[in-house]
PDB file of C-alpha atoms in Angstrom:
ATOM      1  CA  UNK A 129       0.000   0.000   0.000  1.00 56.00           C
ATOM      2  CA  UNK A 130       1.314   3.085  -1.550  1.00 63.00           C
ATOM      3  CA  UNK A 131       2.944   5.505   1.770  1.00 73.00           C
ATOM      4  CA  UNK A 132       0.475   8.101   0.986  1.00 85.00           C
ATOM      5  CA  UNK A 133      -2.898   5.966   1.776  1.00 86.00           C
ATOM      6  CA  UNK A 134      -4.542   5.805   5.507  1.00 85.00           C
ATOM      7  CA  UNK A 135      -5.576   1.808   5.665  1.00 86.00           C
ATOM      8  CA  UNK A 136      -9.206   1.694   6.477  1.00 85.00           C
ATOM      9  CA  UNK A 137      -9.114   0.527  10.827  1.00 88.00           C
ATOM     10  CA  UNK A 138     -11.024  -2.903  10.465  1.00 86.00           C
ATOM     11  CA  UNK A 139     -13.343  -1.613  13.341  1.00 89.00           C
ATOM     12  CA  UNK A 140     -14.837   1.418  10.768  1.00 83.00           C
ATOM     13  CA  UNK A 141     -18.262   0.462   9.715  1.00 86.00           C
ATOM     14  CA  UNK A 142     -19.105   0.243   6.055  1.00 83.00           C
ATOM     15  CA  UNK A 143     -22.451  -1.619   5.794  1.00 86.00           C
ATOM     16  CA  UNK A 144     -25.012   0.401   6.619  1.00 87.00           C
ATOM     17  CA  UNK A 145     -28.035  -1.381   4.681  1.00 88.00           C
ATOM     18  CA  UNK A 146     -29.758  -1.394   8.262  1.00 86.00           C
ATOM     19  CA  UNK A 147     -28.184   1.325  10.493  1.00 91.00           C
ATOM     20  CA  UNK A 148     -28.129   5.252  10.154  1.00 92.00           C
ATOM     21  CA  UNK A 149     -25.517   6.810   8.559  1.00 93.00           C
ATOM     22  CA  UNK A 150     -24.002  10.453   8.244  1.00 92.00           C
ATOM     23  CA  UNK A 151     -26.031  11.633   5.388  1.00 95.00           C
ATOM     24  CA  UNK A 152     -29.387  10.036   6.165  1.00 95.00           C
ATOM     25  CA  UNK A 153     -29.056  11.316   9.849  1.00 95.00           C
ATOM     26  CA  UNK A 154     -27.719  15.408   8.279  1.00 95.00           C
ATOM     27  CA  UNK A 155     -30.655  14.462   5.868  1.00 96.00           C
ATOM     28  CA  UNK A 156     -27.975  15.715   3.240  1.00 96.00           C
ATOM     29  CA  UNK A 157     -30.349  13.978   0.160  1.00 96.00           C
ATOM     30  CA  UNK A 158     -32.496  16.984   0.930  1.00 97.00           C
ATOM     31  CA  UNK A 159     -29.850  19.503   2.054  1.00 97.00           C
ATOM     32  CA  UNK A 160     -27.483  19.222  -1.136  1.00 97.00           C
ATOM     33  CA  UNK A 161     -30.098  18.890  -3.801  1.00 98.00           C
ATOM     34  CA  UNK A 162     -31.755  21.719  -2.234  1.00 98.00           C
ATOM     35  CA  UNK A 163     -29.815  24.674  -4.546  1.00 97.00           C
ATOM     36  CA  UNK A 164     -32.241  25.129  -7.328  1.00 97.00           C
ATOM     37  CA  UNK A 165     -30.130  28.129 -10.074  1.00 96.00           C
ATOM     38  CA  UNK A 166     -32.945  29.948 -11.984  1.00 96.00           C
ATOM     39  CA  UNK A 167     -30.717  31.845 -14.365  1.00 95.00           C
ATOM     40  CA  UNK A 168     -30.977  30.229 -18.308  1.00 94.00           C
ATOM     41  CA  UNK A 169     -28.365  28.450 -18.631  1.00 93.00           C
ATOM     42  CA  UNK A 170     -27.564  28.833 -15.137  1.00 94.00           C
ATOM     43  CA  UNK A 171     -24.672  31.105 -14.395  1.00 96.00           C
ATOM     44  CA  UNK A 172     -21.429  29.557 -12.646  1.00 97.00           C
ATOM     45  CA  UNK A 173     -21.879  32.168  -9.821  1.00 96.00           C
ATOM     46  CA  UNK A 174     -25.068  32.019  -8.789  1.00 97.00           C
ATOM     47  CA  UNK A 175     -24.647  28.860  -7.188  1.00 97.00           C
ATOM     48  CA  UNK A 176     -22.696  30.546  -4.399  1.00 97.00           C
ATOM     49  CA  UNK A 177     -25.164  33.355  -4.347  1.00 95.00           C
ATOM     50  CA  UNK A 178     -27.951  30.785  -3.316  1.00 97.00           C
ATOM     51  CA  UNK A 179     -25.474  28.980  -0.899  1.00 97.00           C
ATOM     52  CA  UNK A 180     -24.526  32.120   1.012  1.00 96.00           C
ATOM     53  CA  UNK A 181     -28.192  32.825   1.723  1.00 96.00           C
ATOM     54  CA  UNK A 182     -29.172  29.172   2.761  1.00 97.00           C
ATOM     55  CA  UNK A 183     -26.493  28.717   4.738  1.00 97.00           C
ATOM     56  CA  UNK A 184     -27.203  32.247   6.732  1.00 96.00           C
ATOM     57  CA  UNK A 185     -30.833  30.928   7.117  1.00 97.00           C
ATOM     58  CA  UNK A 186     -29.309  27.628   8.914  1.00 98.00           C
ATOM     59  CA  UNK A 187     -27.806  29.583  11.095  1.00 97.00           C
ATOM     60  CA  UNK A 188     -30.413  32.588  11.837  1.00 97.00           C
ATOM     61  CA  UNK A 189     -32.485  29.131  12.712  1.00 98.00           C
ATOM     62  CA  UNK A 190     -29.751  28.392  15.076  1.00 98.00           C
ATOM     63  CA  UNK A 191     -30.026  31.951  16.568  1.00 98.00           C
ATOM     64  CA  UNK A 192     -34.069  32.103  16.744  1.00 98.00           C
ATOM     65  CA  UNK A 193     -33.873  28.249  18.628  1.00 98.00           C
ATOM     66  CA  UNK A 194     -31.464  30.077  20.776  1.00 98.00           C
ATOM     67  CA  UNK A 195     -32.472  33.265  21.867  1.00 98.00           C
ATOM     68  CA  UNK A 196     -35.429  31.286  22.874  1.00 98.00           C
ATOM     69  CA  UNK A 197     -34.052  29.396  25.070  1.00 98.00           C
ATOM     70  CA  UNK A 198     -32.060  32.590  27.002  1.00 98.00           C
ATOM     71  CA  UNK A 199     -35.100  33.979  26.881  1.00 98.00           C
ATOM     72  CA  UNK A 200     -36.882  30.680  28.645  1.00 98.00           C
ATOM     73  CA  UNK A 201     -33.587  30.759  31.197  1.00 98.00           C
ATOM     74  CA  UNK A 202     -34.083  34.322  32.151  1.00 98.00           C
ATOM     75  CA  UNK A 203     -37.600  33.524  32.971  1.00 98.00           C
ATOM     76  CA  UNK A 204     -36.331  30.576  35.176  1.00 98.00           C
ATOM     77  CA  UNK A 205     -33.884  32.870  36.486  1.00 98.00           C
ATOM     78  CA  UNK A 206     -31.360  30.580  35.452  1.00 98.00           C
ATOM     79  CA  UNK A 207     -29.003  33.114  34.592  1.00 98.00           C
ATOM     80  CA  UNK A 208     -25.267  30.862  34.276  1.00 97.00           C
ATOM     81  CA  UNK A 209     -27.775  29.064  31.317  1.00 98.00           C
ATOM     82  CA  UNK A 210     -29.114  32.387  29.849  1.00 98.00           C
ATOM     83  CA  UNK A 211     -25.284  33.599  29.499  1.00 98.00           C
ATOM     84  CA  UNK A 212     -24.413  30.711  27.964  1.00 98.00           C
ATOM     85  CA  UNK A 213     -26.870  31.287  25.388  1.00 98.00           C
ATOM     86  CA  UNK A 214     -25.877  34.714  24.564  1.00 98.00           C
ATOM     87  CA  UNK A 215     -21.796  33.475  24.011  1.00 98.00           C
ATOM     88  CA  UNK A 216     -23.203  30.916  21.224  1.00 98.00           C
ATOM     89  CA  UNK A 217     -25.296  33.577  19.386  1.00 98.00           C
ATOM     90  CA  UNK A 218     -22.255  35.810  19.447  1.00 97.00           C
ATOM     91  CA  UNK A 219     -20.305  33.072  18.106  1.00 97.00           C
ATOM     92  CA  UNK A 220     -22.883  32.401  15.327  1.00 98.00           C
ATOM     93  CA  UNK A 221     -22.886  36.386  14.596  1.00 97.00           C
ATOM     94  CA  UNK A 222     -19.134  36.301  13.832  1.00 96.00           C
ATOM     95  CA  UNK A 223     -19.373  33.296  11.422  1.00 97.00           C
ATOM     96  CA  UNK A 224     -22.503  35.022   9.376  1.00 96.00           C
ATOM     97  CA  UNK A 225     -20.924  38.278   9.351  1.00 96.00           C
ATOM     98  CA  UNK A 226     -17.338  36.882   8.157  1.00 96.00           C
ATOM     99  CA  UNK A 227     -19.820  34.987   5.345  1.00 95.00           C
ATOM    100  CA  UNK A 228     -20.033  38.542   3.470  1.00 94.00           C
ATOM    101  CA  UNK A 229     -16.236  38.057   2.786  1.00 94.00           C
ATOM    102  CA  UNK A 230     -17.251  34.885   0.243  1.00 95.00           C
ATOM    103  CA  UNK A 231     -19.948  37.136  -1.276  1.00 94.00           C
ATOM    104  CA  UNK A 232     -18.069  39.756  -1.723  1.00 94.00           C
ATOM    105  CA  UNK A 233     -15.697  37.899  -4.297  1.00 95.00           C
ATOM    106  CA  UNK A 234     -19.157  37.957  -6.895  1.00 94.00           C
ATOM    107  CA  UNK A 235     -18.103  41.438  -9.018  1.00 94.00           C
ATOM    108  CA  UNK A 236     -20.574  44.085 -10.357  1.00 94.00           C
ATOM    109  CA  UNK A 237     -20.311  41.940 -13.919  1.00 95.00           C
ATOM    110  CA  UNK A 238     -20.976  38.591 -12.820  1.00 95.00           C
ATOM    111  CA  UNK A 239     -24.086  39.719 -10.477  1.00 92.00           C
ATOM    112  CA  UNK A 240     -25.648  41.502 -13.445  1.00 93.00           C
ATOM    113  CA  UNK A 241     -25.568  38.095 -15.558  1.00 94.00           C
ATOM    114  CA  UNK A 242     -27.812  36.592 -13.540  1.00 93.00           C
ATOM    115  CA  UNK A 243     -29.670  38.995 -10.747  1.00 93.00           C
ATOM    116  CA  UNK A 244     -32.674  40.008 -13.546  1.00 92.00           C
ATOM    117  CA  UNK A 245     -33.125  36.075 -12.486  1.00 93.00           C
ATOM    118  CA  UNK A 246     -34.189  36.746  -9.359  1.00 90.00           C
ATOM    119  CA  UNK A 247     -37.689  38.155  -9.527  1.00 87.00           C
ATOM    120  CA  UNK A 248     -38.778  39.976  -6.816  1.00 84.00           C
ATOM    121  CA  UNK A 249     -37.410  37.766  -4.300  1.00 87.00           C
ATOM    122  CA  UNK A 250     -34.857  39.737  -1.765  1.00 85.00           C
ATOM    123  CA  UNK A 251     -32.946  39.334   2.058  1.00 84.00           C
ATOM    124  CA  UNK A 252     -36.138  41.658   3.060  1.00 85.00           C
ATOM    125  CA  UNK A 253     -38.772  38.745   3.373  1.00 90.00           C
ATOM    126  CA  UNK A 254     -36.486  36.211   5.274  1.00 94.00           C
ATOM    127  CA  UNK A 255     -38.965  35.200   8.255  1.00 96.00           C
ATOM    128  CA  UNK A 256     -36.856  34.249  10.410  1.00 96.00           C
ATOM    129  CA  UNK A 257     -34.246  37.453  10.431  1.00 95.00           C
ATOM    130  CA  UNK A 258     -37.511  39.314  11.234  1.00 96.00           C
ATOM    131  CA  UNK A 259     -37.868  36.455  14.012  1.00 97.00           C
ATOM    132  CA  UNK A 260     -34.551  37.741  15.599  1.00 97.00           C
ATOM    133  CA  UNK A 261     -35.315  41.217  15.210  1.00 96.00           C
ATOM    134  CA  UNK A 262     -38.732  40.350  17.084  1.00 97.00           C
ATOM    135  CA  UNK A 263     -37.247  38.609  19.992  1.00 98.00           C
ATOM    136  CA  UNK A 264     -34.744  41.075  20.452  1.00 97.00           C
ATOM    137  CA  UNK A 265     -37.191  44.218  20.405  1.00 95.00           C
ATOM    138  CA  UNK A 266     -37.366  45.135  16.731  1.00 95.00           C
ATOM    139  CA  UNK A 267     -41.044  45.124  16.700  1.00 95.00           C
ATOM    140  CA  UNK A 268     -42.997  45.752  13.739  1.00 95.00           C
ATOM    141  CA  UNK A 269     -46.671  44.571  12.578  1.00 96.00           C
ATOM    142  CA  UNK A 270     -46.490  45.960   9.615  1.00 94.00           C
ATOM    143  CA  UNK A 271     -43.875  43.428   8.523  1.00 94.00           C
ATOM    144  CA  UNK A 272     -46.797  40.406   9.056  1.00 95.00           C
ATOM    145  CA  UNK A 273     -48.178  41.876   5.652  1.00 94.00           C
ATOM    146  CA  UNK A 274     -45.023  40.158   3.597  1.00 94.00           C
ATOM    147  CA  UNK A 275     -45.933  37.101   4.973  1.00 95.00           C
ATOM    148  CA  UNK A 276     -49.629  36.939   4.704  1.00 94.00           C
ATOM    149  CA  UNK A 277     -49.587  34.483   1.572  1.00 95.00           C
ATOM    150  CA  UNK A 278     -48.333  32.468   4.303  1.00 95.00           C
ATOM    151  CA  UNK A 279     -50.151  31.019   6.812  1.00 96.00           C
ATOM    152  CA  UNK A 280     -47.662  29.188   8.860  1.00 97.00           C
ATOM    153  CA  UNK A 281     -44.785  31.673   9.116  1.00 96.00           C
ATOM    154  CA  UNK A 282     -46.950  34.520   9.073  1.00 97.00           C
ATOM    155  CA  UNK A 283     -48.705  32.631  12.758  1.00 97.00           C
ATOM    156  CA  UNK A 284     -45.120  32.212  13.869  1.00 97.00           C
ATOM    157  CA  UNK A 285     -44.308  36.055  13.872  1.00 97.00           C
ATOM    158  CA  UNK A 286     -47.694  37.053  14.681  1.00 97.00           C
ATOM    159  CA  UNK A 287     -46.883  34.662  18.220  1.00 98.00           C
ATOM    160  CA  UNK A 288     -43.587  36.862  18.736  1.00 98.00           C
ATOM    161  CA  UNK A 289     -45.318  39.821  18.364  1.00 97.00           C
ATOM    162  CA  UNK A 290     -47.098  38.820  21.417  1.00 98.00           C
ATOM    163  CA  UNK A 291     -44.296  37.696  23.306  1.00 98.00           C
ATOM    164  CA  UNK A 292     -41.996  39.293  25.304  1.00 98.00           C
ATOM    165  CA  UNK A 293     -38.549  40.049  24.156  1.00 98.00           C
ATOM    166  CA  UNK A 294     -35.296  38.920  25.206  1.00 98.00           C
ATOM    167  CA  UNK A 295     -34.724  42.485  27.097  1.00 98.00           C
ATOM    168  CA  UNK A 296     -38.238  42.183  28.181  1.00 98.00           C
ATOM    169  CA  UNK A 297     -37.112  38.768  30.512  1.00 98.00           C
ATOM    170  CA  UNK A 298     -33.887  40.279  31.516  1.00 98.00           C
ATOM    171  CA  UNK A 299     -35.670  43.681  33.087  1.00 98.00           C
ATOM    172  CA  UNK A 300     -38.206  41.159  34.672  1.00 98.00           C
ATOM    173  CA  UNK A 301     -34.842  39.287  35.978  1.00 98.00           C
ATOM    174  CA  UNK A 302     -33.708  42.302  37.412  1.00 98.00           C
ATOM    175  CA  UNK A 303     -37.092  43.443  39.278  1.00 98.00           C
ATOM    176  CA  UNK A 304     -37.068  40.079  40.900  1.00 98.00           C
ATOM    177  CA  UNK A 305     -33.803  40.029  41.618  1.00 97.00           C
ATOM    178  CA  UNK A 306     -34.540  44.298  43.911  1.00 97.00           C
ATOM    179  CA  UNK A 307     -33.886  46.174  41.389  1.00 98.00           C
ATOM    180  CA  UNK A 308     -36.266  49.352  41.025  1.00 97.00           C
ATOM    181  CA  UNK A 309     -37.046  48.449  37.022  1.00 98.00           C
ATOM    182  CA  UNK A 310     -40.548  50.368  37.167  1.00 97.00           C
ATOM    183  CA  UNK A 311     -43.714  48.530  36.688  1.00 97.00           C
ATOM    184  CA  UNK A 312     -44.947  50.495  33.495  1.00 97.00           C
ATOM    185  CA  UNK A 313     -41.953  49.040  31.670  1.00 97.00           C
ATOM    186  CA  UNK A 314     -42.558  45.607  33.481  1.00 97.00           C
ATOM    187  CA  UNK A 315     -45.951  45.576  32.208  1.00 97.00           C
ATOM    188  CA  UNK A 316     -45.418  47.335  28.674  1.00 97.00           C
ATOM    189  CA  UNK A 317     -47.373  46.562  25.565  1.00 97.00           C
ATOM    190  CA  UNK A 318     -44.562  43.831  24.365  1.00 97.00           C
ATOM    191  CA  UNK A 319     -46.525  44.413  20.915  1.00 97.00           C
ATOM    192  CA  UNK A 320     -44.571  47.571  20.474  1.00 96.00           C
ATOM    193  CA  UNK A 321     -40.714  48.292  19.207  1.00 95.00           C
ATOM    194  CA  UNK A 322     -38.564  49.006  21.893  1.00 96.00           C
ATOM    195  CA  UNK A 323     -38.064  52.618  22.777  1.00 95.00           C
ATOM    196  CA  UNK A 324     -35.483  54.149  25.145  1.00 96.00           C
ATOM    197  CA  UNK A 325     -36.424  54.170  28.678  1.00 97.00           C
ATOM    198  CA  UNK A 326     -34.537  56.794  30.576  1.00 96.00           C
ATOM    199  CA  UNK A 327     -35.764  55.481  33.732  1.00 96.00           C
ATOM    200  CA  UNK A 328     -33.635  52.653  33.366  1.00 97.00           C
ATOM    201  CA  UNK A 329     -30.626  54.879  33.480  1.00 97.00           C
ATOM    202  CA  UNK A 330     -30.140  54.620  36.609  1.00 97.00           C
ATOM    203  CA  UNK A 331     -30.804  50.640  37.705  1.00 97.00           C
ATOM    204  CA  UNK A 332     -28.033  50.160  34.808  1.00 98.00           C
ATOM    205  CA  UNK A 333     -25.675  52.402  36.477  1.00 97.00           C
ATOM    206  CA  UNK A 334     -25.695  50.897  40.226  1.00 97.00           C
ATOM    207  CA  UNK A 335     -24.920  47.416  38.554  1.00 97.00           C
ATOM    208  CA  UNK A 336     -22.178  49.291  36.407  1.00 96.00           C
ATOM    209  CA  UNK A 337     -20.473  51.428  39.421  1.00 95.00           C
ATOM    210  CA  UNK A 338     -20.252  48.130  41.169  1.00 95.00           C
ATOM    211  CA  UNK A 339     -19.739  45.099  39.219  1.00 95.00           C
ATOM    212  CA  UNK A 340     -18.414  42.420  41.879  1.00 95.00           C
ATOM    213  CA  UNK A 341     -21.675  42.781  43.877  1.00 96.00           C
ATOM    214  CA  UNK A 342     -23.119  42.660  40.667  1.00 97.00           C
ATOM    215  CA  UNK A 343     -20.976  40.432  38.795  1.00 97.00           C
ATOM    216  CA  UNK A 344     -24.004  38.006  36.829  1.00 96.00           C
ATOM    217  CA  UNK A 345     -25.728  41.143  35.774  1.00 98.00           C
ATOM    218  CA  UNK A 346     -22.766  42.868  34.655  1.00 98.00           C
ATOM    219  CA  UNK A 347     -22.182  39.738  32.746  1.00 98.00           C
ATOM    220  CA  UNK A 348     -25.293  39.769  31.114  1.00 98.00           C
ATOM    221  CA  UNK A 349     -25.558  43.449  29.924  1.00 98.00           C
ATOM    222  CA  UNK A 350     -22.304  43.279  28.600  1.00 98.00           C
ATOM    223  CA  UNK A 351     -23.676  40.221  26.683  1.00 98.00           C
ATOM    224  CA  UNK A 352     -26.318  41.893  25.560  1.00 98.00           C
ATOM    225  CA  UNK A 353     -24.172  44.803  24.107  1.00 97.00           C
ATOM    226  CA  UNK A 354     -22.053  42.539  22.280  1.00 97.00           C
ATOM    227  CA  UNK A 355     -24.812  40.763  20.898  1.00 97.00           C
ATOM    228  CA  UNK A 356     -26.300  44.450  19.986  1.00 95.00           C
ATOM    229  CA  UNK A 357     -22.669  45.560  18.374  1.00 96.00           C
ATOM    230  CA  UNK A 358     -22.036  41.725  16.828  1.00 96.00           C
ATOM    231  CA  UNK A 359     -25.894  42.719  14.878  1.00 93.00           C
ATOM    232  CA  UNK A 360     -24.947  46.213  14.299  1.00 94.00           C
ATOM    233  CA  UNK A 361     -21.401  44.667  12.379  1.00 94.00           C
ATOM    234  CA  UNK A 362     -23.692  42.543  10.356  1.00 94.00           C
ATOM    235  CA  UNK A 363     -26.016  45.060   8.947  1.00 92.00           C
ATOM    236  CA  UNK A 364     -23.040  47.106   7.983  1.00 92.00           C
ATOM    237  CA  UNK A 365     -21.165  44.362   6.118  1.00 91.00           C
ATOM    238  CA  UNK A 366     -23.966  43.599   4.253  1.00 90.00           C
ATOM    239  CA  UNK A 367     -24.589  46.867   3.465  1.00 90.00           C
ATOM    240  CA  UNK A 368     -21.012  47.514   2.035  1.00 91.00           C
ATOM    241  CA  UNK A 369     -21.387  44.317   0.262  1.00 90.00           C
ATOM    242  CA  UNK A 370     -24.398  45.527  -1.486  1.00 89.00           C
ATOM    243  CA  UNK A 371     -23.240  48.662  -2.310  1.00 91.00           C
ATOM    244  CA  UNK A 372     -19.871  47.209  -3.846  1.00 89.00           C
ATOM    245  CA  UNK A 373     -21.991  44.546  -5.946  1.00 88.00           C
ATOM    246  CA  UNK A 374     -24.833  46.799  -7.145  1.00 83.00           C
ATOM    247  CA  UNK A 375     -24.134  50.180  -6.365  1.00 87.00           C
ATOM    248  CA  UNK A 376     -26.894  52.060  -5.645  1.00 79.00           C
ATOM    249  CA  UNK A 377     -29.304  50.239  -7.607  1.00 81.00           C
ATOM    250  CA  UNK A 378     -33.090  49.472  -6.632  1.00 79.00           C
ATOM    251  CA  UNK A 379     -32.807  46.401  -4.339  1.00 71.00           C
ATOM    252  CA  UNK A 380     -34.686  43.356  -5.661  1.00 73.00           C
ATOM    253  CA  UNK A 381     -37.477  43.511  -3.537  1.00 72.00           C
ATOM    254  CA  UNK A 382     -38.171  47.050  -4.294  1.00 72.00           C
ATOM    255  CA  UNK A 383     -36.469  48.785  -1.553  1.00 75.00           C
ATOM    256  CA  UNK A 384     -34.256  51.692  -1.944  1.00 74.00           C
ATOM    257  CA  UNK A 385     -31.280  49.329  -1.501  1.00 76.00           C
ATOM    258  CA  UNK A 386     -28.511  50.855   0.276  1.00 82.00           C
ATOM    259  CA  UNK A 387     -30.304  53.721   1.754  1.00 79.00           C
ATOM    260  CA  UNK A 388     -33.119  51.610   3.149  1.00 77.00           C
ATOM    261  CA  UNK A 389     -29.934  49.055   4.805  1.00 80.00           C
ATOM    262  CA  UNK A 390     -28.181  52.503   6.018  1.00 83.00           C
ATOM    263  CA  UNK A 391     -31.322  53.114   7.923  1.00 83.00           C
ATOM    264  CA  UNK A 392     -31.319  50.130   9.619  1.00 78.00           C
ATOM    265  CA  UNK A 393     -27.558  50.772  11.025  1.00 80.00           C
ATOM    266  CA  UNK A 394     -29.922  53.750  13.306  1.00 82.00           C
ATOM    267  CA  UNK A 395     -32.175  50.926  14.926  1.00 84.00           C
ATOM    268  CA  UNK A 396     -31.124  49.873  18.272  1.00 90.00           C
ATOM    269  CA  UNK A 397     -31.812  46.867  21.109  1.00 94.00           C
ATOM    270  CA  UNK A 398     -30.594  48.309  24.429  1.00 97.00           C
ATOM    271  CA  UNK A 399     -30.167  52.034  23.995  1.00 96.00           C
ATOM    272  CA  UNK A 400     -30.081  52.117  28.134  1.00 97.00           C
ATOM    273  CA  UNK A 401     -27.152  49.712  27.903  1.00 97.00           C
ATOM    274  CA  UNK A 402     -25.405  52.392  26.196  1.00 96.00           C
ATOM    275  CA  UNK A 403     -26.580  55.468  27.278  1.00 97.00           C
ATOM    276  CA  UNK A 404     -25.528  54.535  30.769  1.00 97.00           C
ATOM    277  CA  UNK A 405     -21.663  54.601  29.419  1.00 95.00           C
ATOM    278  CA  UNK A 406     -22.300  58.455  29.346  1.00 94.00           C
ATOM    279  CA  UNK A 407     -23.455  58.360  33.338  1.00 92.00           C
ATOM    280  CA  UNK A 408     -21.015  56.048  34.644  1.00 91.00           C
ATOM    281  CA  UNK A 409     -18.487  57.622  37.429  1.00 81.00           C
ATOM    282  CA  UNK A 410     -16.491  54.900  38.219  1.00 61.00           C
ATOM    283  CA  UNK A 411     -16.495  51.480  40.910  1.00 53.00           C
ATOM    284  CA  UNK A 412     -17.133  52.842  44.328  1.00 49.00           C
ATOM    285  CA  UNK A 413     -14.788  53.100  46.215  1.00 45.00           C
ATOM    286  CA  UNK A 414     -12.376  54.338  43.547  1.00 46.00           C
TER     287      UNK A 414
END
């Protein structure tokens, strides 16, 4: 056997007629066959155009099933399990945002061959990006309406809507835990975007002038501000990946393209969890 081969270990299984095996349990059959071009003949590049979107759909999955869960932790005021949350969506944030890097090798030229393909279809009606956005305090009814031809998805979001938001548990954490969060944010319509609450000001600045009596919560809303910067990052590499593949060109969908994705770069989670930077006079004792 030639030096250059690995020998196949006698104890590797290679029937698998009646067991599971890698692909059927990854349910690859579906996953790989699952790229459908539309361009005519299809065009070489548009194959990673589809993959970059599916694979940042896998993952926003990832990040919906877990900012549930922080959310369901927070509400058990399991907080060690809640943190733990948060670190994994950051971690997913930095792979999706480093994914622009692969798009961003598809040129002005090459997009135009194939993006009159498209339709109308665009990043803008992706269900479950407006899923994060919900569950971190992006509310927005209005966005049901691209959803209402369906049913399913368009129940899903309508359910978040409802619900409270990730911030929503963590203030509730913190009343329960003697902090003075006041009971008109406590008992908010969770229906509605998030809007600054100056109030808040000042429970985020006793946890910030001490952190080691505070050390959890500390934790936690610096968690929450790297999850808010990690999004922030995002928005703006896509946005300078749009703008270097199409300019400033109509987006797809019919949105203004890269003004309407500037605009977004002004929406914010936690505005309390930085505005209380500005207030912050040091640990006591200092």
């Amino acid at each position: 056997m030639s030096g250059n081969t690995r020998p196949i270990e006698a104890s590797i299984r290679t029937d698998f007629r009646d067991e599971m095996d890698y692909g059927s349990y990854l349910g690859l059959d579906a996953l790989l066959s699952a790229q459908h071009p539309v361009s005519d003949p299809p065009h070489h590049d548009e194959l990673l155009f589809i993959i970059q979107h599916q694979t940042t759909e896998l993952w926003l999955k990832l990040v919906v099933h877990e900012l549930r869960g922080v959310r369901r932790f927070l509400d058990s005021d399991d907080l060690p399990r809640a943190l733990k949350g948060l670190a994994r969506v950051k971690h997913i944030q930095r792979t999706i945002t480093e994914q622009w890097s692969v798009l961003a090798t598809l040129t002005p030229s090459e997009y135009a061959e194939f993006r009159g393909s498209l339709g109308q279809s665009s990043g803008f009606q992706s269900h479950q990006y407006r899923a994060v956005e919900f569950l971190l305090g992006n509310k927005h009814a209005g966005m049901l309406q691209v959803f209402r031809d369906k049913p399913e998805i368009h129940a899903q979001l309508a359910q978040l809507l409802q619900e409270p938001t990730v911030y929503d548990a963590f203030l509730r954490l913190l009343a329960r835990r003697g902090h003075p969060v006041p009971a008109e944010i406590l008992d908010r319509d969770v229906t509605q975007a998030w809007t600054e609450h100056p109030e808040l000001i000042a429970v985020f600045k006793t946890i910030y002038e001490d952190p080691h009596a505070h050390w959890e919560l500390y934790e936690a809303c610096e968690d929450l501000v790297d999850i808010e910067d990690a999004f922030q990052l995002w928005r703006f590499r896509h946005l300078r990946t749009v703008q270097r593949t199409i300019g400033f060109k109509t987006g797809t969908g019919g949105s203004s393209g890269v003004g309407f994705l500037k605009r977004a770069l002004d929406l914010t989670f936690f505005p309390e969890l930085i505005s209380v930077r500005t207030e912050i006079d040091g640990p006591l004792g200092a």
